[in-house]
PDB file of C-alpha atoms in Angstrom:
ATOM      1  CA  MET A  18       0.035  -0.060  -0.069  1.00  0.00           C
ATOM      2  CA  SER A  19       1.408   3.512  -0.680  1.00  0.00           C
ATOM      3  CA  VAL A  20      -0.682   5.590   1.954  1.00  0.00           C
ATOM      4  CA  PRO A  21      -2.198   3.542   4.736  1.00  0.00           C
ATOM      5  CA  ARG A  22      -5.804   4.367   5.769  1.00  0.00           C
ATOM      6  CA  VAL A  23      -6.315   4.665   9.374  1.00  0.00           C
ATOM      7  CA  CYS A  24      -9.228   5.504  11.954  1.00  0.00           C
ATOM      8  CA  VAL A  25      -8.869   7.264  15.308  1.00  0.00           C
ATOM      9  CA  ILE A  26     -10.640   6.365  18.397  1.00  0.00           C
ATOM     10  CA  GLY A  27     -10.833   9.375  20.615  1.00  0.00           C
ATOM     11  CA  ALA A  28     -11.100  12.921  19.706  1.00  0.00           C
ATOM     12  CA  GLY A  29     -10.269  14.672  23.131  1.00  0.00           C
ATOM     13  CA  ALA A  30      -7.787  17.501  23.821  1.00  0.00           C
ATOM     14  CA  LEU A  31      -4.597  15.088  23.635  1.00  0.00           C
ATOM     15  CA  SER A  32      -5.497  13.444  20.343  1.00  0.00           C
ATOM     16  CA  THR A  33      -6.600  16.695  18.906  1.00  0.00           C
ATOM     17  CA  ARG A  34      -3.312  18.576  19.710  1.00  0.00           C
ATOM     18  CA  ARG A  35      -0.731  15.541  19.257  1.00  0.00           C
ATOM     19  CA  ILE A  36      -2.199  13.052  16.899  1.00  0.00           C
ATOM     20  CA  TYR A  37      -4.693  14.427  14.194  1.00  0.00           C
ATOM     21  CA  PRO A  38      -2.341  17.192  12.966  1.00  0.00           C
ATOM     22  CA  ASN A  39       0.518  14.733  12.689  1.00  0.00           C
ATOM     23  CA  LEU A  40      -1.211  11.916  10.824  1.00  0.00           C
ATOM     24  CA  GLY A  41      -0.754  13.526   7.190  1.00  0.00           C
ATOM     25  CA  ALA A  42       2.915  14.385   7.841  1.00  0.00           C
ATOM     26  CA  ALA A  43       3.527  10.720   9.078  1.00  0.00           C
ATOM     27  CA  GLY A  44       2.128   9.416   5.772  1.00  0.00           C
ATOM     28  CA  LEU A  45      -1.396   8.356   7.010  1.00  0.00           C
ATOM     29  CA  ARG A  46      -4.705   9.000   5.450  1.00  0.00           C
ATOM     30  CA  LEU A  47      -7.541   9.523   8.053  1.00  0.00           C
ATOM     31  CA  VAL A  48     -10.736   7.822   7.083  1.00  0.00           C
ATOM     32  CA  GLY A  49     -12.538   7.541  10.353  1.00  0.00           C
ATOM     33  CA  VAL A  50     -13.050   9.516  13.671  1.00  0.00           C
ATOM     34  CA  CYS A  51     -14.773   7.726  16.568  1.00  0.00           C
ATOM     35  CA  ASP A  52     -15.823   9.361  19.977  1.00  0.00           C
ATOM     36  CA  LEU A  53     -18.653   8.476  22.290  1.00  0.00           C
ATOM     37  CA  ASP A  54     -19.311  12.212  22.147  1.00  0.00           C
ATOM     38  CA  GLN A  55     -20.753  12.501  18.439  1.00  0.00           C
ATOM     39  CA  ASP A  56     -20.048  16.208  18.557  1.00  0.00           C
ATOM     40  CA  LYS A  57     -16.192  15.915  19.151  1.00  0.00           C
ATOM     41  CA  ALA A  58     -16.134  13.169  16.313  1.00  0.00           C
ATOM     42  CA  GLU A  59     -17.833  15.378  13.999  1.00  0.00           C
ATOM     43  CA  ARG A  60     -15.689  18.539  14.974  1.00  0.00           C
ATOM     44  CA  ASN A  61     -12.411  16.415  14.207  1.00  0.00           C
ATOM     45  CA  ALA A  62     -13.692  14.953  11.024  1.00  0.00           C
ATOM     46  CA  THR A  63     -14.512  18.476   9.950  1.00  0.00           C
ATOM     47  CA  LEU A  64     -10.886  19.491  10.891  1.00  0.00           C
ATOM     48  CA  PHE A  65      -8.769  16.534   9.740  1.00  0.00           C
ATOM     49  CA  GLY A  66     -10.942  14.610   7.380  1.00  0.00           C
ATOM     50  CA  GLY A  67     -12.809  11.083   7.620  1.00  0.00           C
ATOM     51  CA  THR A  68     -16.191  10.129   8.541  1.00  0.00           C
ATOM     52  CA  PRO A  69     -17.435  10.601  12.244  1.00  0.00           C
ATOM     53  CA  TYR A  70     -18.710   7.686  14.424  1.00  0.00           C
ATOM     54  CA  ALA A  71     -19.997   7.257  17.796  1.00  0.00           C
ATOM     55  CA  ASP A  72     -19.751   3.277  17.939  1.00  0.00           C
ATOM     56  CA  VAL A  73     -16.272   1.533  17.262  1.00  0.00           C
ATOM     57  CA  GLU A  74     -17.819  -1.613  15.808  1.00  0.00           C
ATOM     58  CA  LYS A  75     -19.651   0.396  13.135  1.00  0.00           C
ATOM     59  CA  LEU A  76     -16.289   2.450  12.486  1.00  0.00           C
ATOM     60  CA  LEU A  77     -14.214  -0.950  11.926  1.00  0.00           C
ATOM     61  CA  ASP A  78     -16.919  -2.652   9.881  1.00  0.00           C
ATOM     62  CA  GLU A  79     -17.710   0.144   7.467  1.00  0.00           C
ATOM     63  CA  GLN A  80     -14.022   1.551   7.063  1.00  0.00           C
ATOM     64  CA  ARG A  81     -12.028  -1.703   7.123  1.00  0.00           C
ATOM     65  CA  PRO A  82      -8.570   0.495   7.808  1.00  0.00           C
ATOM     66  CA  ASP A  83      -5.178  -0.736   7.396  1.00  0.00           C
ATOM     67  CA  GLY A  84      -4.609   0.316  11.041  1.00  0.00           C
ATOM     68  CA  VAL A  85      -6.402   1.829  14.091  1.00  0.00           C
ATOM     69  CA  VAL A  86      -4.978   4.755  16.406  1.00  0.00           C
ATOM     70  CA  VAL A  87      -6.420   4.577  19.839  1.00  0.00           C
ATOM     71  CA  CYS A  88      -6.249   7.842  22.204  1.00  0.00           C
ATOM     72  CA  VAL A  89      -8.723   7.695  24.932  1.00  0.00           C
ATOM     73  CA  GLY A  90      -8.373   7.731  28.774  1.00  0.00           C
ATOM     74  CA  PRO A  91      -5.790   5.027  30.033  1.00  0.00           C
ATOM     75  CA  ALA A  92      -8.395   2.654  31.449  1.00  0.00           C
ATOM     76  CA  GLY A  93      -9.621   2.322  27.877  1.00  0.00           C
ATOM     77  CA  HIS A  94      -6.607   1.515  25.867  1.00  0.00           C
ATOM     78  CA  ALA A  95      -6.522  -2.501  26.740  1.00  0.00           C
ATOM     79  CA  ALA A  96     -10.064  -3.287  25.865  1.00  0.00           C
ATOM     80  CA  LEU A  97     -10.165  -1.065  22.739  1.00  0.00           C
ATOM     81  CA  ALA A  98      -6.696  -2.577  21.722  1.00  0.00           C
ATOM     82  CA  VAL A  99      -8.155  -6.185  22.208  1.00  0.00           C
ATOM     83  CA  GLN A 100     -11.335  -5.344  20.239  1.00  0.00           C
ATOM     84  CA  VAL A 101      -9.520  -3.976  17.342  1.00  0.00           C
ATOM     85  CA  LEU A 102      -6.767  -6.671  17.104  1.00  0.00           C
ATOM     86  CA  ARG A 103      -9.736  -9.268  17.217  1.00  0.00           C
ATOM     87  CA  ALA A 104     -11.397  -7.370  14.464  1.00  0.00           C
ATOM     88  CA  GLY A 105      -8.230  -7.993  12.412  1.00  0.00           C
ATOM     89  CA  PHE A 106      -6.528  -4.727  12.488  1.00  0.00           C
ATOM     90  CA  PRO A 107      -3.159  -3.442  13.704  1.00  0.00           C
ATOM     91  CA  VAL A 108      -3.338  -1.006  16.658  1.00  0.00           C
ATOM     92  CA  TYR A 109      -1.331   1.915  18.094  1.00  0.00           C
ATOM     93  CA  THR A 110      -2.438   2.967  21.573  1.00  0.00           C
ATOM     94  CA  GLU A 111      -1.511   5.997  23.567  1.00  0.00           C
ATOM     95  CA  LYS A 112       0.510   5.141  26.852  1.00  0.00           C
ATOM     96  CA  PRO A 113       0.079   3.622  29.553  1.00  0.00           C
ATOM     97  CA  PRO A 114      -0.828   0.429  27.528  1.00  0.00           C
ATOM     98  CA  ALA A 115      -3.440  -0.834  30.052  1.00  0.00           C
ATOM     99  CA  PRO A 116      -4.794   0.159  33.663  1.00  0.00           C
ATOM    100  CA  THR A 117      -2.667  -2.980  34.900  1.00  0.00           C
ATOM    101  CA  VAL A 118       0.050  -5.507  34.340  1.00  0.00           C
ATOM    102  CA  ASP A 119      -2.476  -8.200  33.817  1.00  0.00           C
ATOM    103  CA  ALA A 120      -4.541  -6.241  31.381  1.00  0.00           C
ATOM    104  CA  ALA A 121      -1.277  -5.479  29.426  1.00  0.00           C
ATOM    105  CA  VAL A 122      -0.250  -9.159  29.318  1.00  0.00           C
ATOM    106  CA  GLU A 123      -3.748  -9.895  27.957  1.00  0.00           C
ATOM    107  CA  VAL A 124      -3.259  -7.442  25.154  1.00  0.00           C
ATOM    108  CA  ALA A 125       0.165  -8.844  24.297  1.00  0.00           C
ATOM    109  CA  ARG A 126      -1.370 -12.434  24.208  1.00  0.00           C
ATOM    110  CA  VAL A 127      -4.057 -11.223  21.785  1.00  0.00           C
ATOM    111  CA  ALA A 128      -1.515  -9.524  19.591  1.00  0.00           C
ATOM    112  CA  ARG A 129       0.426 -12.796  19.325  1.00  0.00           C
ATOM    113  CA  GLU A 130      -2.599 -14.974  18.681  1.00  0.00           C
ATOM    114  CA  THR A 131      -3.759 -12.610  15.851  1.00  0.00           C
ATOM    115  CA  GLY A 132      -0.129 -12.021  14.589  1.00  0.00           C
ATOM    116  CA  LEU A 133      -0.919  -8.221  14.492  1.00  0.00           C
ATOM    117  CA  LEU A 134       1.002  -5.340  15.890  1.00  0.00           C
ATOM    118  CA  CYS A 135      -0.010  -3.477  19.281  1.00  0.00           C
ATOM    119  CA  MET A 136       2.157  -0.391  19.653  1.00  0.00           C
ATOM    120  CA  THR A 137       2.318   1.751  22.816  1.00  0.00           C
ATOM    121  CA  ALA A 138       3.155   5.511  21.916  1.00  0.00           C
ATOM    122  CA  PHE A 139       6.111   5.816  24.202  1.00  0.00           C
ATOM    123  CA  LYS A 140       7.267   8.963  22.484  1.00  0.00           C
ATOM    124  CA  LYS A 141      10.589   8.988  24.293  1.00  0.00           C
ATOM    125  CA  ARG A 142      11.812   5.952  22.354  1.00  0.00           C
ATOM    126  CA  TYR A 143      11.236   7.929  19.338  1.00  0.00           C
ATOM    127  CA  SER A 144      12.877  11.039  19.930  1.00  0.00           C
ATOM    128  CA  VAL A 145      15.977  12.235  18.162  1.00  0.00           C
ATOM    129  CA  ALA A 146      17.789  12.680  21.404  1.00  0.00           C
ATOM    130  CA  PHE A 147      17.182   9.399  22.890  1.00  0.00           C
ATOM    131  CA  GLU A 148      17.499   7.381  19.784  1.00  0.00           C
ATOM    132  CA  HIS A 149      21.019   9.253  19.577  1.00  0.00           C
ATOM    133  CA  ALA A 150      21.527   8.164  23.454  1.00  0.00           C
ATOM    134  CA  ARG A 151      20.610   4.583  22.426  1.00  0.00           C
ATOM    135  CA  GLN A 152      23.037   4.462  19.462  1.00  0.00           C
ATOM    136  CA  TRP A 153      25.919   5.976  21.645  1.00  0.00           C
ATOM    137  CA  LEU A 154      25.339   3.293  24.182  1.00  0.00           C
ATOM    138  CA  ASP A 155      25.453   0.625  21.542  1.00  0.00           C
ATOM    139  CA  GLN A 156      29.129   1.395  20.827  1.00  0.00           C
ATOM    140  CA  PHE A 157      30.096  -0.202  24.187  1.00  0.00           C
ATOM    141  CA  PRO A 158      30.055  -3.515  25.843  1.00  0.00           C
ATOM    142  CA  VAL A 159      27.028  -4.103  28.026  1.00  0.00           C
ATOM    143  CA  ASP A 160      29.496  -4.844  30.982  1.00  0.00           C
ATOM    144  CA  ASP A 161      31.090  -1.444  30.622  1.00  0.00           C
ATOM    145  CA  ARG A 162      27.694   0.473  31.062  1.00  0.00           C
ATOM    146  CA  LEU A 163      27.816   1.639  34.532  1.00  0.00           C
ATOM    147  CA  SER A 164      24.789   3.847  35.249  1.00  0.00           C
ATOM    148  CA  ILE A 165      21.751   5.852  34.272  1.00  0.00           C
ATOM    149  CA  SER A 166      20.245   9.076  36.174  1.00  0.00           C
ATOM    150  CA  HIS A 167      16.805  10.395  35.468  1.00  0.00           C
ATOM    151  CA  ASP A 168      15.457  13.799  36.576  1.00  0.00           C
ATOM    152  CA  TYR A 169      11.857  14.322  35.413  1.00  0.00           C
ATOM    153  CA  CYS A 170       9.295  16.533  36.843  1.00  0.00           C
ATOM    154  CA  SER A 171       6.074  18.245  36.260  1.00  0.00           C
ATOM    155  CA  ALA A 172       3.564  20.771  37.637  1.00  0.00           C
ATOM    156  CA  ALA A 173       0.977  19.483  40.190  1.00  0.00           C
ATOM    157  CA  TYR A 174      -0.821  16.276  39.368  1.00  0.00           C
ATOM    158  CA  GLY A 175      -3.133  15.539  42.209  1.00  0.00           C
ATOM    159  CA  VAL A 176      -3.900  12.322  43.783  1.00  0.00           C
ATOM    160  CA  GLY A 177      -6.152   9.655  42.309  1.00  0.00           C
ATOM    161  CA  ASP A 178      -8.378   6.978  43.785  1.00  0.00           C
ATOM    162  CA  ALA A 179      -7.184   4.941  46.790  1.00  0.00           C
ATOM    163  CA  GLY A 180      -4.154   7.385  47.026  1.00  0.00           C
ATOM    164  CA  ARG A 181      -2.826   6.210  43.456  1.00  0.00           C
ATOM    165  CA  SER A 182      -0.386   8.428  41.857  1.00  0.00           C
ATOM    166  CA  PRO A 183      -1.549   9.643  38.476  1.00  0.00           C
ATOM    167  CA  PHE A 184       1.680  11.428  38.044  1.00  0.00           C
ATOM    168  CA  LEU A 185       3.696   8.376  38.208  1.00  0.00           C
ATOM    169  CA  PHE A 186       1.013   6.228  36.090  1.00  0.00           C
ATOM    170  CA  ASP A 187       0.388   8.943  33.384  1.00  0.00           C
ATOM    171  CA  PHE A 188       3.477  11.295  33.298  1.00  0.00           C
ATOM    172  CA  ALA A 189       6.496   9.416  34.775  1.00  0.00           C
ATOM    173  CA  ILE A 190       5.684   6.331  33.045  1.00  0.00           C
ATOM    174  CA  HIS A 191       7.573   7.767  30.109  1.00  0.00           C
ATOM    175  CA  HIS A 192      10.931   7.429  31.982  1.00  0.00           C
ATOM    176  CA  LEU A 193       9.909   3.985  33.545  1.00  0.00           C
ATOM    177  CA  ASP A 194       9.819   2.934  29.737  1.00  0.00           C
ATOM    178  CA  LEU A 195      12.822   4.955  28.828  1.00  0.00           C
ATOM    179  CA  THR A 196      15.073   3.164  31.392  1.00  0.00           C
ATOM    180  CA  HIS A 197      14.356  -0.070  29.810  1.00  0.00           C
ATOM    181  CA  TYR A 198      14.989   1.216  26.394  1.00  0.00           C
ATOM    182  CA  LEU A 199      18.241   2.556  27.142  1.00  0.00           C
ATOM    183  CA  MET A 200      19.603   0.153  29.954  1.00  0.00           C
ATOM    184  CA  GLY A 201      17.487  -3.010  29.753  1.00  0.00           C
ATOM    185  CA  ASP A 202      15.748  -5.079  32.297  1.00  0.00           C
ATOM    186  CA  VAL A 203      15.520  -3.927  35.869  1.00  0.00           C
ATOM    187  CA  ALA A 204      16.485  -6.632  38.561  1.00  0.00           C
ATOM    188  CA  GLU A 205      15.414  -4.798  41.593  1.00  0.00           C
ATOM    189  CA  THR A 206      14.274  -1.379  42.884  1.00  0.00           C
ATOM    190  CA  PHE A 207      14.302   0.484  46.145  1.00  0.00           C
ATOM    191  CA  ALA A 208      11.989   3.639  46.455  1.00  0.00           C
ATOM    192  CA  TYR A 209      11.065   6.408  48.785  1.00  0.00           C
ATOM    193  CA  SER A 210       8.200   8.894  48.385  1.00  0.00           C
ATOM    194  CA  VAL A 211       6.967  12.250  49.834  1.00  0.00           C
ATOM    195  CA  GLY A 212       3.196  12.328  49.334  1.00  0.00           C
ATOM    196  CA  ALA A 213       1.728  10.457  46.345  1.00  0.00           C
ATOM    197  CA  ASN A 214       3.722  12.197  43.781  1.00  0.00           C
ATOM    198  CA  THR A 215       7.455  12.706  44.493  1.00  0.00           C
ATOM    199  CA  PHE A 216       9.686   9.780  44.334  1.00  0.00           C
ATOM    200  CA  ALA A 217      13.394   8.776  44.856  1.00  0.00           C
ATOM    201  CA  VAL A 218      13.995   5.518  43.200  1.00  0.00           C
ATOM    202  CA  SER A 219      17.123   3.395  43.090  1.00  0.00           C
ATOM    203  CA  LEU A 220      17.475   0.740  40.296  1.00  0.00           C
ATOM    204  CA  ARG A 221      19.745  -2.372  39.804  1.00  0.00           C
ATOM    205  CA  PHE A 222      19.699  -3.631  36.498  1.00  0.00           C
ATOM    206  CA  ALA A 223      20.216  -7.291  35.268  1.00  0.00           C
ATOM    207  CA  SER A 224      23.218  -6.407  33.410  1.00  0.00           C
ATOM    208  CA  GLY A 225      24.808  -5.065  36.843  1.00  0.00           C
ATOM    209  CA  ALA A 226      24.352  -1.635  36.091  1.00  0.00           C
ATOM    210  CA  VAL A 227      22.674   0.914  38.666  1.00  0.00           C
ATOM    211  CA  GLY A 228      20.484   3.844  38.220  1.00  0.00           C
ATOM    212  CA  THR A 229      18.553   6.514  40.070  1.00  0.00           C
ATOM    213  CA  MET A 230      15.326   8.505  39.513  1.00  0.00           C
ATOM    214  CA  HIS A 231      14.032  11.463  40.592  1.00  0.00           C
ATOM    215  CA  LEU A 232      10.196  11.880  39.726  1.00  0.00           C
ATOM    216  CA  SER A 233       8.200  14.879  41.114  1.00  0.00           C
ATOM    217  CA  ASP A 234       5.159  17.076  40.490  1.00  0.00           C
ATOM    218  CA  GLY A 235       6.487  19.768  42.157  1.00  0.00           C
ATOM    219  CA  ARG A 236       7.787  21.810  39.401  1.00  0.00           C
ATOM    220  CA  SER A 237       6.404  23.166  36.093  1.00  0.00           C
ATOM    221  CA  PHE A 238       4.796  22.159  32.741  1.00  0.00           C
ATOM    222  CA  ALA A 239       5.989  25.624  31.006  1.00  0.00           C
ATOM    223  CA  VAL A 240       9.685  25.157  32.072  1.00  0.00           C
ATOM    224  CA  PRO A 241      10.993  21.605  31.088  1.00  0.00           C
ATOM    225  CA  THR A 242      13.417  20.105  33.605  1.00  0.00           C
ATOM    226  CA  GLU A 243      14.164  16.816  32.193  1.00  0.00           C
ATOM    227  CA  GLU A 244      17.631  15.423  32.315  1.00  0.00           C
ATOM    228  CA  VAL A 245      19.057  12.115  31.732  1.00  0.00           C
ATOM    229  CA  GLY A 246      22.759  10.931  32.386  1.00  0.00           C
ATOM    230  CA  LEU A 247      24.469   7.699  31.135  1.00  0.00           C
ATOM    231  CA  THR A 248      27.828   6.768  32.296  1.00  0.00           C
ATOM    232  CA  VAL A 249      30.189   4.078  30.603  1.00  0.00           C
ATOM    233  CA  ARG A 250      33.658   2.941  32.006  1.00  0.00           C
ATOM    234  CA  GLY A 251      36.538   4.929  30.832  1.00  0.00           C
ATOM    235  CA  GLY A 252      35.522   8.355  30.963  1.00  0.00           C
ATOM    236  CA  ASN A 253      32.485   7.976  28.582  1.00  0.00           C
ATOM    237  CA  PHE A 254      29.335   9.990  29.427  1.00  0.00           C
ATOM    238  CA  LEU A 255      26.201  11.521  27.605  1.00  0.00           C
ATOM    239  CA  THR A 256      23.734  14.034  28.913  1.00  0.00           C
ATOM    240  CA  VAL A 257      20.402  14.465  27.577  1.00  0.00           C
ATOM    241  CA  SER A 258      18.290  17.395  28.496  1.00  0.00           C
ATOM    242  CA  ASN A 259      14.721  18.406  27.725  1.00  0.00           C
ATOM    243  CA  SER A 260      14.565  15.296  25.080  1.00  0.00           C
ATOM    244  CA  SER A 261      16.438  17.586  22.571  1.00  0.00           C
ATOM    245  CA  ARG A 262      19.804  18.708  23.795  1.00  0.00           C
ATOM    246  CA  TRP A 263      22.915  16.498  24.365  1.00  0.00           C
ATOM    247  CA  ARG A 264      26.396  16.603  25.324  1.00  0.00           C
ATOM    248  CA  GLU A 265      28.718  13.490  25.118  1.00  0.00           C
ATOM    249  CA  VAL A 266      32.395  12.842  26.327  1.00  0.00           C
ATOM    250  CA  ARG A 267      34.577  10.025  24.917  1.00  0.00           C
ATOM    251  CA  GLU A 268      37.528   8.887  27.048  1.00  0.00           C
ATOM    252  CA  GLY A 269      37.462  12.024  28.967  1.00  0.00           C
ATOM    253  CA  GLU A 270      37.205  14.564  26.257  1.00  0.00           C
ATOM    254  CA  PRO A 271      34.331  16.403  24.604  1.00  0.00           C
ATOM    255  CA  SER A 272      33.281  14.538  21.600  1.00  0.00           C
ATOM    256  CA  GLY A 273      29.785  15.840  20.617  1.00  0.00           C
ATOM    257  CA  TRP A 274      26.967  18.085  21.416  1.00  0.00           C
ATOM    258  CA  ARG A 275      23.441  19.142  20.176  1.00  0.00           C
ATOM    259  CA  GLU A 276      21.884  22.577  21.170  1.00  0.00           C
ATOM    260  CA  PRO A 277      18.572  23.238  19.274  1.00  0.00           C
ATOM    261  CA  SER A 278      17.551  27.220  19.250  1.00  0.00           C
ATOM    262  CA  THR A 279      14.187  26.590  21.109  1.00  0.00           C
ATOM    263  CA  PHE A 280      12.719  24.537  23.959  1.00  0.00           C
ATOM    264  CA  THR A 281      11.274  21.545  22.034  1.00  0.00           C
ATOM    265  CA  SER A 282       9.544  19.432  24.825  1.00  0.00           C
ATOM    266  CA  GLY A 283       6.612  21.918  24.559  1.00  0.00           C
ATOM    267  CA  GLY A 284       5.937  20.556  21.317  1.00  0.00           C
ATOM    268  CA  ASP A 285       7.939  22.468  18.869  1.00  0.00           C
ATOM    269  CA  SER A 286       9.121  19.549  17.005  1.00  0.00           C
ATOM    270  CA  GLY A 287       7.342  16.224  16.398  1.00  0.00           C
ATOM    271  CA  ARG A 288      10.633  14.398  15.940  1.00  0.00           C
ATOM    272  CA  ASP A 289      12.214  15.904  18.982  1.00  0.00           C
ATOM    273  CA  THR A 290       9.369  15.242  21.222  1.00  0.00           C
ATOM    274  CA  GLY A 291       8.590  11.957  19.347  1.00  0.00           C
ATOM    275  CA  HIS A 292       4.976  12.611  18.677  1.00  0.00           C
ATOM    276  CA  LEU A 293       5.472  12.638  14.687  1.00  0.00           C
ATOM    277  CA  ALA A 294       8.262   9.962  14.815  1.00  0.00           C
ATOM    278  CA  GLU A 295       6.066   7.250  16.600  1.00  0.00           C
ATOM    279  CA  LEU A 296       3.394   7.896  13.926  1.00  0.00           C
ATOM    280  CA  GLU A 297       5.915   7.534  11.088  1.00  0.00           C
ATOM    281  CA  ALA A 298       7.038   4.241  12.657  1.00  0.00           C
ATOM    282  CA  PHE A 299       3.340   2.917  12.892  1.00  0.00           C
ATOM    283  CA  ALA A 300       2.855   4.011   9.206  1.00  0.00           C
ATOM    284  CA  ALA A 301       6.131   2.278   7.978  1.00  0.00           C
ATOM    285  CA  HIS A 302       4.837  -0.862   9.979  1.00  0.00           C
ATOM    286  CA  LEU A 303       1.565  -0.651   8.086  1.00  0.00           C
ATOM    287  CA  ARG A 304       3.401  -0.325   4.781  1.00  0.00           C
ATOM    288  CA  GLU A 305       6.240  -2.552   5.050  1.00  0.00           C
ATOM    289  CA  GLY A 306       6.013  -4.608   8.107  1.00  0.00           C
ATOM    290  CA  THR A 307       8.967  -2.659   9.822  1.00  0.00           C
ATOM    291  CA  PRO A 308       9.283  -3.236  13.450  1.00  0.00           C
ATOM    292  CA  VAL A 309       8.653  -0.810  15.965  1.00  0.00           C
ATOM    293  CA  ARG A 310      10.698   0.155  19.128  1.00  0.00           C
ATOM    294  CA  SER A 311       7.395   0.051  21.459  1.00  0.00           C
ATOM    295  CA  PRO A 312       5.595  -3.247  20.887  1.00  0.00           C
ATOM    296  CA  ILE A 313       3.371  -4.339  23.598  1.00  0.00           C
ATOM    297  CA  GLU A 314       5.825  -6.997  24.864  1.00  0.00           C
ATOM    298  CA  GLU A 315       8.109  -4.292  25.886  1.00  0.00           C
ATOM    299  CA  SER A 316       5.336  -1.850  27.098  1.00  0.00           C
ATOM    300  CA  VAL A 317       4.386  -4.087  29.740  1.00  0.00           C
ATOM    301  CA  LYS A 318       7.703  -3.733  31.458  1.00  0.00           C
ATOM    302  CA  SER A 319       6.883  -0.077  32.301  1.00  0.00           C
ATOM    303  CA  LEU A 320       3.808  -1.300  34.352  1.00  0.00           C
ATOM    304  CA  VAL A 321       5.676  -3.992  36.149  1.00  0.00           C
ATOM    305  CA  LEU A 322       8.287  -1.364  37.213  1.00  0.00           C
ATOM    306  CA  HIS A 323       5.536   1.128  38.177  1.00  0.00           C
ATOM    307  CA  ASP A 324       4.019  -1.543  40.482  1.00  0.00           C
ATOM    308  CA  ALA A 325       7.503  -2.505  41.900  1.00  0.00           C
ATOM    309  CA  ILE A 326       8.307   1.062  42.892  1.00  0.00           C
ATOM    310  CA  LEU A 327       4.959   1.413  44.615  1.00  0.00           C
ATOM    311  CA  ASP A 328       5.407  -1.921  46.228  1.00  0.00           C
ATOM    312  CA  SER A 329       8.905  -0.683  47.653  1.00  0.00           C
ATOM    313  CA  VAL A 330       7.352   2.487  49.057  1.00  0.00           C
ATOM    314  CA  ARG A 331       4.651   0.761  50.753  1.00  0.00           C
ATOM    315  CA  SER A 332       7.002  -1.915  52.294  1.00  0.00           C
ATOM    316  CA  GLY A 333      10.134   0.237  52.797  1.00  0.00           C
ATOM    317  CA  GLN A 334      12.189  -2.728  51.390  1.00  0.00           C
ATOM    318  CA  PRO A 335      13.875  -3.496  47.854  1.00  0.00           C
ATOM    319  CA  VAL A 336      11.602  -5.235  45.537  1.00  0.00           C
ATOM    320  CA  ALA A 337      12.690  -7.689  42.802  1.00  0.00           C
ATOM    321  CA  VAL A 338      11.296  -6.727  39.404  1.00  0.00           C
ATOM    322  CA  ARG A 339       9.602  -9.696  37.703  1.00  0.00           C
ATOM    323  CA  TYR A 340       8.544  -9.518  34.244  1.00  0.00           C
ATOM    324  CA  PRO A 341       5.971 -11.772  32.580  1.00  0.00           C
ATOM    325  CA  ARG A 342       7.234 -14.350  30.235  1.00  0.00           C
ATOM    326  CA  PHE A 343       5.617 -14.403  26.667  1.00  0.00           C
TER     327      PHE A 343
END
């Protein structure tokens, strides 16, 4: 196929700002828009194209798209992904991939059973800076990769039901996923918290490397404060700031840097933030079967680490991180 036909389920604020405007640039043709609120579906169909629907089954039956994008509340991602996969279509869902580990594992099981892709929109894996960081790490033996540090914060998130942290589940989940992408599986974690939404997390990786995470909702959305540091034996280190700038050192000497002219985490560039790049990856898969960086089997790991961090906070003890087998 030359231009894959896609439908989008969800016409809320996030999808209208980050997904619909990027579909054409990513090489996708929008043919259907679905939302429980018919007015929202009609609005987005008017703005971006496609036929509006209020019923998912009718959308899929009538349009028979090449792929489906799901961007609704986190509680709906897994159930809709299963519905779309069983109907015979590859699916891209927003993060987090499911409300629970068990629900995400079920999505992965259905994806394998149907032989279709379920991709999670973990944008950090697709950003220019973190793809550079991954390629930089790949130059070195695994045993020489010593540590990673994360500083990732936002403005106030509030507290969810039963004291749950929507900040950790909805915002910081990006860096829980990113730590796997860059450093591999986590073997053990030990975490402290102040209230529901500020965490100090220690990590021990299966490779033997270590890591730290500072995650808090006590800062700002308008002024990004994201920073990731990677250290490799022999005076090699790389720092990524704001998902866009980096500074790298090889054997103790400066060897490369990037300094964009604007803040990009606010959404100035779909490739620096990853919003456009992840849709391009989905389009490439639909056209050519190209693998993506965030299949559901990888995305499950973010939820496993999320739960392990909360278990450690509650128990005051280190917690082993155990991933499901597929």
